[in-house]
Amino acid sequence: MQNVTIVDHPLVMHKLTHLRKMETPSREFRELVKELSSLMAWEVTKNFPLKEIEIETPICKTTQKVLAEKDVVIVPILRAGLGMVEGFTNIIPKAKIGHIGLYRDPETLQAVEYYKKLPSDIAEREAIIVDPMLATGVSVIHTIRLLKEANCPNIKVVHILACPEGIKAVTTAYPDIPIFCAAIDDHLNDHAYIVPGLGDAGDRLFGTK
Ligand code: URA
């Protein structure tokens, strides 16, 4: 599938199954989302550029590779995206964090923005949008548009779970944007929940149900 990477490492699959289980409590759910985010961050950063530097080991001088400076901004979509931030900053500690708050208007079904705070140097940063669920795609499409309007040069999107409807919506609107997810589930139900899914990611993260 064009521009979609499924991170199906056995550790990811194992943790995802426990995340889906309805009896998994919030404390464990938060921990699993953090761990899954870190595991996915390995894949997302796979093509980060390296540069060579001279170092000295106890044995001799040698030329070896380190990460070339790359400025990153992690952009969680509130509120469930917050659960993925720490997993990413564990792997990319120098990343800045931007926040986008959206809700879906029940009548128009469009995303309504209630909060936006992005770093002032966003036009020089690679953005990684994080939101555990890709359902209709409305929120992530809105967020990609905001980042493009802010001249963000390079944007990636990371979800834990996606569905065919959401993948189609985002890849149709933005075929150039890479999407990473751990699984693409069967379908969206009439209430815009992913099936089989894991329920409401925000409620499960924050214990609000
Ligand atoms: N958001 C969620 O939290 N869960 C879904 O299944 C779909 C959207």
PDB file of N, CA and C and ligand atoms in Angstrom, residues 80 133-136 188 191-195 197-203, ligand 1:
ATOM      1  N   ALA A  80      -5.935  11.865  22.928  1.00  0.00           N
ATOM      2  CA  ALA A  80      -5.314  10.538  22.992  1.00  0.00           C
ATOM      3  C   ALA A  80      -3.861  10.545  22.520  1.00  0.00           C
ATOM      4  N   MET A 133      -5.386   6.329  17.130  1.00  0.00           N
ATOM      5  CA  MET A 133      -6.375   5.724  16.244  1.00  0.00           C
ATOM      6  C   MET A 133      -6.548   6.521  14.959  1.00  0.00           C
ATOM      7  N   LEU A 134      -6.456   5.842  13.815  1.00  0.00           N
ATOM      8  CA  LEU A 134      -6.830   6.463  12.539  1.00  0.00           C
ATOM      9  C   LEU A 134      -8.207   5.910  12.170  1.00  0.00           C
ATOM     10  N   ALA A 135      -9.259   6.691  12.480  1.00  0.00           N
ATOM     11  CA  ALA A 135     -10.629   6.230  12.239  1.00  0.00           C
ATOM     12  C   ALA A 135     -11.145   6.832  10.932  1.00  0.00           C
ATOM     13  N   THR A 136     -11.828   7.982  10.986  1.00  0.00           N
ATOM     14  CA  THR A 136     -12.321   8.587   9.732  1.00  0.00           C
ATOM     15  C   THR A 136     -11.207   9.323   8.988  1.00  0.00           C
ATOM     16  N   LEU A 188     -14.700   0.433  10.099  1.00  0.00           N
ATOM     17  CA  LEU A 188     -15.280   1.387  11.057  1.00  0.00           C
ATOM     18  C   LEU A 188     -16.754   1.044  11.229  1.00  0.00           C
ATOM     19  N   HIS A 191     -20.665   4.079  14.589  1.00  0.00           N
ATOM     20  CA  HIS A 191     -20.314   5.127  15.559  1.00  0.00           C
ATOM     21  C   HIS A 191     -18.869   5.586  15.372  1.00  0.00           C
ATOM     22  N   ALA A 192     -18.270   5.251  14.247  1.00  0.00           N
ATOM     23  CA  ALA A 192     -16.884   5.616  13.909  1.00  0.00           C
ATOM     24  C   ALA A 192     -15.859   5.002  14.861  1.00  0.00           C
ATOM     25  N   TYR A 193     -16.199   3.817  15.393  1.00  0.00           N
ATOM     26  CA  TYR A 193     -15.206   3.056  16.152  1.00  0.00           C
ATOM     27  C   TYR A 193     -14.573   2.002  15.245  1.00  0.00           C
ATOM     28  N   ILE A 194     -13.278   1.785  15.457  1.00  0.00           N
ATOM     29  CA  ILE A 194     -12.572   0.765  14.680  1.00  0.00           C
ATOM     30  C   ILE A 194     -12.952  -0.621  15.212  1.00  0.00           C
ATOM     31  N   VAL A 195     -13.204  -1.558  14.282  1.00  0.00           N
ATOM     32  CA  VAL A 195     -13.601  -2.927  14.627  1.00  0.00           C
ATOM     33  C   VAL A 195     -12.520  -3.895  14.122  1.00  0.00           C
ATOM     34  N   GLY A 197     -10.671  -3.227  16.941  1.00  0.00           N
ATOM     35  CA  GLY A 197     -10.218  -2.042  17.657  1.00  0.00           C
ATOM     36  C   GLY A 197      -9.818  -2.272  19.092  1.00  0.00           C
ATOM     37  N   LEU A 198      -9.986  -1.212  19.881  1.00  0.00           N
ATOM     38  CA  LEU A 198      -9.664  -1.288  21.311  1.00  0.00           C
ATOM     39  C   LEU A 198     -10.580  -0.384  22.127  1.00  0.00           C
ATOM     40  N   GLY A 199     -11.631   0.135  21.489  1.00  0.00           N
ATOM     41  CA  GLY A 199     -12.543   1.037  22.188  1.00  0.00           C
ATOM     42  C   GLY A 199     -12.090   2.476  22.034  1.00  0.00           C
ATOM     43  N   ASP A 200     -12.456   3.313  23.000  1.00  0.00           N
ATOM     44  CA  ASP A 200     -12.091   4.733  22.951  1.00  0.00           C
ATOM     45  C   ASP A 200     -10.710   4.910  23.585  1.00  0.00           C
ATOM     46  N   ALA A 201      -9.731   5.240  22.757  1.00  0.00           N
ATOM     47  CA  ALA A 201      -8.346   5.293  23.244  1.00  0.00           C
ATOM     48  C   ALA A 201      -8.183   6.355  24.336  1.00  0.00           C
ATOM     49  N   GLY A 202      -8.843   7.512  24.171  1.00  0.00           N
ATOM     50  CA  GLY A 202      -8.722   8.578  25.172  1.00  0.00           C
ATOM     51  C   GLY A 202      -9.296   8.135  26.513  1.00  0.00           C
ATOM     52  N   ASP A 203     -10.487   7.561  26.487  1.00  0.00           N
ATOM     53  CA  ASP A 203     -11.104   7.092  27.748  1.00  0.00           C
ATOM     54  C   ASP A 203     -10.248   6.011  28.405  1.00  0.00           C
TER      55      ASP A 203
HETATM   56  N1  URA B   1     -11.140   6.832  18.289  1.00  0.00           N
HETATM   57  C1  URA B   1     -11.010   5.905  19.271  1.00  0.00           C
HETATM   58  O1  URA B   1     -10.569   6.219  20.367  1.00  0.00           O
HETATM   59  N2  URA B   1     -11.378   4.637  19.000  1.00  0.00           N
HETATM   60  C2  URA B   1     -11.862   4.255  17.810  1.00  0.00           C
HETATM   61  O2  URA B   1     -12.160   3.074  17.613  1.00  0.00           O
HETATM   62  C3  URA B   1     -11.983   5.237  16.794  1.00  0.00           C
HETATM   63  C4  URA B   1     -11.616   6.527  17.070  1.00  0.00           C
END
